[in-house]
Amino acid sequence: MASAVSPLAVALPVLAPLAGVRLGAAAAGIRYQGRTDLVLAELAAGTTVAGVFTRSKCPGAPVDWCRAALKGGHARALVVNAGNANVFTGRAGTEATKATAAAAADLVGCKPREVMLASTGVIGEVLPYDRLTAALPALHASLAEDGWEAAARGIMTTDTFPKAAVRTARIGDTDVTLQGFCKGSGMIAPDMATMLCFVFTDAKLPAPCLQVMLRKGVDASFNRTTVDSDTSTSDTVLLFATGQAKHKRVPAEGGRMLRGFRAALDALLLDLAVQVVGDGEGAQKRVRIDVRGAVSTGSAKRVAFSIANSPLVKTTIAGEDANWGRIVAAVGKAGEPADRDRLSIAIGGVWVARDGAVVAGYDEVPVVAHMKGHEVTIEVDLALGRGRATVWTCDLTHGYIDINASYRS
Amino acid sequence: MASAVSPLAVALPVLAPLAGVRLGAAAAGIRYQGRTDLVLAELAAGTTVAGVFTRSKCPGAPVDWCRAALKGGHARALVVNAGNANVFTGRAGTEATKATAAAAADLVGCKPREVMLASTGVIGEVLPYDRLTAALPALHASLAEDGWEAAARGIMTTDTFPKAAVRTARIGDTDVTLQGFCKGSGMIAPDMATMLCFVFTDAKLPAPCLQVMLRKGVDASFNRTTVDSDTSTSDTVLLFATGQAKHKRVPAEGGRMLRGFRAALDALLLDLAVQVVGDGEGAQKRVRIDVRGAVSTGSAKRVAFSIANSPLVKTTIAGEDANWGRIVAAVGKAGEPADRDRLSIAIGGVWVARDGAVVAGYDEVPVVAHMKGHEVTIEVDLALGRGRATVWTCDLTHGYIDINASYRS
């Protein structure tokens, strides 16, 4: 899209080859001209897979496909297209997933249900899957160990920068790598696995154990972010373990042996999730909201999201205006236990209100200076209990309106 | 504020005197310069009152005051100020309400708890109530039977037009009048009594009966609207019955005798609520969303609000783009029972999708033409049950960002 690159963009990390993964991108001409929009990854035999998907009641056909295919626990290929989400397309949508998976399976030499699919873009238009299947053979022939950047770029829609992250961990005495990329900018909302994210590791891990770790990691990362409160129909996070690393056998239940791996996975998912918020449509600032003193973790999370999704809080941040009264209103509307006269609020580490009123001698100058930066922090202490939660969001600017009042046309 | 008048503005109706009400406005200089910001109404002895307030956990001091004062069931005066909401102001806020009510009670010759209070404006700043009490004597001396328009204008904040409505009804053989005004533009959200609304009638009605009717009427009007999903700390709807009309005695429980009155009250509240949506901050279009076929009324209402609060739906309407896929996504994220393959959607009366897919031969031309108007209708049929609900919202435009990224400064 024509939007300027987000001021919160981060450079791609070095994306080295990862044993058992070859990938690449091609231009299938589904919607965009002059750019890649189709990504294929081929995975070594024996690769296990886990997935977390949108909780939307109107999921896309590729989400239906993956949910069914995941039951096998194995994957040999991943096909992703950008520009058309293949959502709300009825029987034609199911046909498109079947045909795409069959074409990729033919090329890779596996069963169709070992092919994972994801689509992102406009909802409600039939996916011209013949363009995908026509482009797949040449793309397959071009797959390479160093196709990571091409893949990260090929899945972008309104993203202004490609997003990837790398971590390492030890399993027993062996180093393993986790490497992933994702896309997401609008239709980003809590309580689901946000948008498209693909993580690969060379570790050898049973699928049930992968699944438990992925669900936990997503709950603490993507599920703590919001750009516009709009949950997508296509949200997909897939974790592939190629099993090429030569570490000790990991039991199905995982256990202590995976402590370091879990920490690395959690950190990688959070890294990617925070990058997505930093590329929120029109975002100029990223906002971290820490709520503590709530009656429970769930309550803290709901209060934090009530602030994070408030258009009035988000516009006041865009305007670099320390109008903290809007934070009070957002706490009040959350429907969670809160006592106005115990509530305290800090912006950029400066307490502006304590125990239900503005602090004596409150000086707005350092707060306004903090708000002029690209990273804004808000702390809320409800002083009722020990529940705490952190969520991330971005400001609401003219850029969001520009992008979304004209995205499709 | 500097915003252009909403294209959905309606002219004020003729606001004739209503027996038992004298009112007016003055410039107390609380925040704004060169305009009125203080409204006083004096009510005849014997006036009964009912009220519905915000469900915010951080309500303003005037809301606390009214909740306590309402227990008496009688009112002799109403004082409203614009520019400062007297919210989150701790002990100073309580002091301000006490002093204001005492000053008005002195002038009118009543008990302080017969004075109802409401404030609207910035949150978190101490209300300079000495300016209110200083302005009240001259304002009281100037009260008039024809001060309705002045009052409707004096409570505006970011509103671009004053809002009032009139209805008549018969109780027994006697005609009674209902007349009200309200303000509201931003921080408008469902599930509460939205912003400030004051309704007066010359009927003679017991307070408990007034309260029941008001709660029902608000649930079907203000509680079915949203501008930006941000519930206010100050939402207040008060209904005063001056008892000056000479109709038969109405029993405490109301009953059949009030059928016409209830219908008139419901219509008046809906009229005002829809005016508020038409003056939503930055709004260029009003959107009516009808959901049917839900498993229950509550479920239909939640699906309708999920659409009404979706920034992506609201921006696509601002862009006059028939991107109905965003309606699908908003239905999907509502968390309510929905079957993608039974879902049907119409815009402007044209069915664009039926049973989970775009209709054969769908012609976008009439839909786009409809969206170019100022009133947009969306119908959703879930085809699961008999639950139905209608809610109103507005589009999300650059105007909303302009107003809210700089409201305070």
XYZ file of C-alpha atoms in Angstrom, chain B:
409
model
C -16.252 23.752 18.682
C -15.071 24.606 15.198
C -16.590 21.529 13.523
C -19.028 22.102 10.671
C -22.644 21.314 11.449
C -23.472 17.633 10.910
C -25.254 16.897 7.615
C -27.676 14.911 9.769
C -28.661 17.950 11.825
C -32.387 18.509 12.305
C -34.009 21.844 13.059
C -35.258 22.393 16.586
C -38.989 21.732 16.868
C -41.247 24.451 18.229
C -40.634 24.396 21.974
C -43.716 25.947 23.579
C -43.976 26.677 27.295
C -44.759 23.641 29.442
C -46.749 24.291 32.608
C -44.541 24.112 35.672
C -41.177 24.704 33.963
C -39.224 27.957 33.705
C -35.668 27.826 32.431
C -32.700 29.670 30.968
C -28.972 29.721 30.352
C -26.026 31.938 31.267
C -22.320 32.257 30.541
C -20.432 31.259 33.688
C -17.059 31.137 31.912
C -16.179 27.664 33.179
C -14.234 26.710 30.078
C -15.709 28.272 26.970
C -15.623 31.937 26.079
C -18.416 33.802 24.336
C -21.139 31.237 24.852
C -23.546 29.995 27.511
C -22.427 27.044 29.632
C -24.803 27.047 32.618
C -28.467 26.014 32.532
C -31.032 26.332 35.297
C -34.607 25.037 35.285
C -37.083 25.737 38.062
C -39.897 23.244 38.498
C -43.316 23.689 40.081
C -43.899 22.451 43.628
C -44.939 18.792 43.554
C -42.802 17.865 40.542
C -41.798 14.178 40.585
C -38.602 12.905 39.050
C -36.981 9.705 37.748
C -33.420 9.148 36.541
C -31.223 6.654 34.731
C -27.446 6.973 34.940
C -24.178 5.679 33.542
C -23.085 2.182 34.551
C -19.495 3.405 34.671
C -17.555 2.309 37.754
C -16.033 5.779 37.819
C -19.138 7.999 37.761
C -18.937 11.750 38.187
C -19.802 13.527 41.440
C -23.091 14.897 39.976
C -24.184 11.318 39.204
C -23.510 10.335 42.822
C -25.467 13.399 43.909
C -28.509 12.626 41.725
C -28.600 8.959 42.716
C -28.886 9.985 46.370
C -31.256 12.906 45.740
C -33.604 10.826 43.590
C -34.596 8.742 46.592
C -36.871 11.612 47.599
C -38.723 11.309 44.269
C -39.255 15.087 44.039
C -37.396 17.898 42.294
C -37.698 21.666 42.224
C -34.620 22.596 40.190
C -32.081 21.322 37.660
C -28.581 22.817 37.276
C -26.383 21.755 34.359
C -22.962 23.007 33.310
C -20.904 22.313 30.192
C -17.103 22.348 29.866
C -16.166 20.476 33.025
C -17.609 17.063 33.923
C -16.681 17.185 37.637
C -15.471 13.595 37.375
C -12.495 12.050 39.216
C -12.104 15.146 41.349
C -12.214 13.443 44.749
C -13.458 15.432 47.729
C -13.417 18.660 45.717
C -16.002 17.144 43.399
C -18.381 16.330 46.229
C -17.939 19.827 47.661
C -18.805 21.338 44.289
C -22.086 19.413 44.086
C -23.069 20.351 47.637
C -22.322 24.040 47.133
C -24.110 24.212 43.775
C -27.214 22.441 45.056
C -27.292 24.653 48.165
C -27.039 27.833 46.102
C -29.844 26.756 43.756
C -32.014 25.595 46.682
C -31.645 29.007 48.313
C -32.833 30.780 45.174
C -35.742 28.433 44.523
C -36.722 27.950 48.150
C -36.411 24.183 48.401
C -34.240 21.519 49.997
C -30.835 20.893 48.385
C -31.854 17.306 47.650
C -34.652 18.639 45.460
C -31.986 20.060 43.132
C -30.757 17.721 40.370
C -27.276 18.283 38.965
C -25.421 17.313 35.804
C -22.018 18.306 34.419
C -20.386 17.508 31.074
C -16.940 18.249 29.685
C -13.343 17.483 30.598
C -12.684 14.776 33.186
C -10.243 15.131 36.067
C -10.140 18.901 36.482
C -11.611 20.478 39.600
C -14.868 22.303 38.823
C -14.559 26.014 39.707
C -17.988 25.942 41.290
C -17.701 29.474 42.626
C -18.264 30.624 39.047
C -21.497 28.590 38.979
C -22.809 29.875 42.270
C -21.833 33.442 41.319
C -23.807 33.218 38.057
C -26.905 31.536 39.501
C -28.749 34.533 41.069
C -28.876 36.566 37.847
C -29.749 33.458 35.884
C -32.552 32.645 38.311
C -33.936 36.160 37.973
C -34.051 35.727 34.193
C -35.832 32.347 34.050
C -38.667 32.242 31.547
C -41.260 29.867 30.182
C -39.719 30.178 26.737
C -36.092 29.458 27.708
C -36.073 26.021 26.026
C -33.814 26.763 23.075
C -31.367 28.626 25.311
C -31.253 25.599 27.613
C -30.770 23.132 24.738
C -27.835 25.234 23.465
C -26.298 25.870 26.886
C -25.480 22.201 27.551
C -23.674 21.520 24.245
C -19.997 20.491 24.162
C -18.749 19.044 20.853
C -22.336 18.920 19.588
C -22.774 20.697 16.265
C -26.503 21.302 16.712
C -28.939 21.548 19.660
C -31.262 18.585 20.100
C -34.843 18.629 21.307
C -38.067 16.738 20.750
C -41.766 17.104 21.638
C -44.606 14.597 21.842
C -48.160 14.671 23.148
C -50.275 11.936 24.693
C -53.657 11.556 26.368
C -54.123 10.455 29.935
C -57.808 9.748 30.406
C -59.486 12.634 28.601
C -56.632 15.074 29.088
C -53.834 16.022 26.699
C -50.366 16.090 28.218
C -47.091 17.168 26.660
C -43.609 15.662 26.824
C -40.738 17.903 25.865
C -37.030 17.257 26.231
C -33.566 18.209 25.124
C -30.245 16.464 25.217
C -26.581 16.735 24.283
C -24.102 14.137 23.127
C -21.571 13.642 20.365
C -18.535 11.672 21.573
C -18.053 9.181 24.417
C -21.342 7.657 23.340
C -21.685 3.939 23.950
C -24.247 1.280 24.582
C -25.627 -0.171 27.764
C -26.235 2.923 29.773
C -28.201 6.136 29.674
C -26.243 8.155 27.183
C -24.901 11.565 28.039
C -27.244 14.261 29.267
C -30.942 14.213 28.483
C -33.710 16.074 30.284
C -37.361 15.373 29.638
C -40.261 17.297 31.146
C -43.974 16.618 31.182
C -46.919 18.386 32.691
C -48.498 15.058 33.609
C -48.997 14.232 37.255
C -47.257 10.917 37.811
C -45.892 9.118 40.878
C -42.090 8.847 40.864
C -41.936 4.989 40.950
C -44.117 4.798 37.872
C -41.966 7.449 36.113
C -38.858 5.450 36.953
C -40.141 2.211 35.434
C -41.203 3.941 32.224
C -37.927 5.843 31.921
C -35.768 2.734 32.382
C -37.734 0.874 29.698
C -37.656 3.820 27.328
C -33.916 4.350 27.735
C -33.196 0.667 27.153
C -34.987 0.870 23.810
C -33.432 4.163 22.696
C -30.174 5.518 24.121
C -29.045 2.017 25.041
C -29.331 1.036 21.375
C -26.903 3.638 20.113
C -23.146 4.014 19.875
C -20.817 6.587 18.417
C -17.441 5.326 19.569
C -18.031 2.527 22.116
C -16.780 4.799 24.906
C -19.223 4.840 27.810
C -19.234 8.176 29.579
C -18.772 8.813 33.291
C -21.566 11.385 33.280
C -24.466 9.856 31.373
C -27.696 11.118 32.868
C -31.312 10.995 31.740
C -33.824 12.749 33.985
C -37.570 12.802 33.548
C -39.551 15.466 35.428
C -43.347 15.447 35.796
C -44.637 18.829 36.961
C -48.162 17.597 37.637
C -49.791 20.730 36.206
C -52.104 18.879 33.813
C -55.592 18.235 35.180
C -56.043 14.564 34.390
C -57.430 11.758 36.506
C -55.229 10.408 39.255
C -52.705 7.833 37.977
C -52.070 4.871 40.285
C -48.470 4.241 41.458
C -48.112 1.233 39.181
C -49.199 3.217 36.110
C -51.058 0.584 34.133
C -53.233 0.809 31.017
C -54.063 4.425 31.601
C -50.469 5.325 30.645
C -50.314 3.322 27.428
C -50.343 6.410 25.235
C -47.940 8.239 27.524
C -45.474 5.360 27.435
C -45.591 5.232 23.646
C -45.010 8.998 23.453
C -42.118 8.811 25.926
C -40.509 5.932 24.013
C -40.853 7.837 20.736
C -39.416 11.021 22.232
C -36.407 9.229 23.739
C -35.711 7.421 20.469
C -36.002 10.707 18.562
C -33.392 12.294 20.832
C -31.100 9.235 20.804
C -31.093 9.108 17.017
C -30.298 12.842 16.932
C -27.275 12.183 19.154
C -26.010 9.540 16.737
C -26.557 11.972 13.866
C -24.251 14.379 15.686
C -21.636 11.732 16.489
C -18.211 13.357 16.447
C -17.201 13.714 12.804
C -20.269 11.823 11.603
C -21.309 12.280 7.984
C -23.650 9.296 7.884
C -26.044 7.632 10.307
C -26.257 3.850 10.163
C -29.226 1.743 11.223
C -28.397 -1.919 11.834
C -31.217 -4.461 11.953
C -30.284 -7.953 13.084
C -32.804 -10.764 12.956
C -32.813 -14.533 13.103
C -30.667 -14.534 16.266
C -31.191 -17.088 19.025
C -32.483 -14.353 21.376
C -33.028 -10.599 21.621
C -29.861 -10.242 23.694
C -27.848 -12.144 21.128
C -29.258 -9.998 18.297
C -28.336 -6.861 20.235
C -24.758 -8.053 20.821
C -24.298 -8.931 17.139
C -25.735 -5.550 16.129
C -23.350 -3.720 18.473
C -20.412 -5.792 17.246
C -21.140 -4.386 13.784
C -21.953 -0.891 15.079
C -18.702 -0.639 17.044
C -16.412 -2.106 14.379
C -13.930 0.572 13.265
C -13.537 -1.268 9.965
C -17.274 -1.256 9.246
C -17.489 2.407 10.278
C -14.576 3.456 8.056
C -15.848 1.480 5.082
C -19.134 3.387 5.437
C -17.209 6.674 5.624
C -15.482 5.627 2.400
C -18.806 4.778 0.717
C -17.307 1.408 -0.114
C -19.663 -1.605 -0.201
C -17.027 -3.749 1.518
C -19.571 -6.031 3.168
C -16.906 -8.609 4.102
C -16.209 -6.424 7.130
C -19.795 -6.975 8.276
C -19.137 -10.722 8.100
C -16.026 -10.295 10.248
C -17.945 -8.198 12.795
C -20.681 -10.857 13.046
C -17.989 -13.488 13.467
C -16.212 -11.702 16.295
C -19.364 -11.074 18.329
C -19.006 -14.394 20.125
C -22.711 -15.097 19.621
C -24.216 -18.174 17.954
C -23.872 -17.727 14.174
C -23.583 -20.130 11.283
C -21.467 -18.711 8.503
C -23.312 -20.754 5.892
C -26.768 -19.420 6.857
C -25.785 -15.755 7.168
C -27.423 -13.182 4.857
C -26.599 -9.474 4.563
C -28.407 -6.550 2.934
C -27.252 -2.954 2.493
C -29.827 -0.322 1.592
C -32.400 -3.086 1.130
C -30.319 -4.956 -1.449
C -29.295 -8.465 -0.425
C -25.597 -8.758 -1.175
C -25.029 -12.127 0.481
C -27.367 -15.017 1.140
C -26.692 -18.220 3.003
C -22.981 -17.697 3.401
C -21.923 -16.408 -0.008
C -22.358 -13.454 -2.325
C -25.663 -13.571 -4.239
C -25.463 -14.717 -7.862
C -25.215 -11.765 -10.218
C -24.738 -9.301 -7.333
C -24.829 -5.756 -8.706
C -22.905 -3.305 -6.548
C -24.261 -0.176 -8.296
C -27.456 0.382 -6.234
C -25.601 -0.465 -3.018
C -22.882 2.099 -3.685
C -25.552 4.668 -4.591
C -27.277 4.010 -1.240
C -23.997 4.414 0.627
C -23.462 7.850 -0.891
C -26.490 9.099 1.081
C -26.484 10.271 4.692
C -28.621 7.408 6.009
C -27.295 3.873 5.588
C -29.153 0.702 6.526
C -27.616 -2.696 7.156
C -29.706 -5.824 7.634
C -28.302 -9.097 8.899
C -30.276 -12.335 9.030
C -28.625 -15.074 11.086
C -31.409 -17.571 10.221
C -31.109 -19.335 13.573
C -34.055 -18.102 15.646
C -36.490 -15.266 16.256
C -34.297 -12.787 18.122
C -34.116 -9.318 16.599
C -32.650 -5.951 17.555
C -31.976 -2.585 15.961
C -29.110 -0.278 16.875
C -27.880 3.016 15.477
C -24.360 4.227 14.888
C -22.480 6.623 12.629
C -19.463 6.456 10.335
C -15.871 6.958 11.531
C -14.240 9.845 9.696
C -11.250 12.167 9.794
C -13.513 14.551 11.709
C -13.519 12.193 14.712
C -9.713 12.238 14.794
C -9.604 16.016 14.327
C -11.960 16.589 17.240
C -10.457 14.064 19.629
C -6.766 14.461 18.995
C -7.157 18.065 20.096
C -10.347 18.353 22.177
C -8.738 19.407 25.414
C -5.940 21.640 24.180
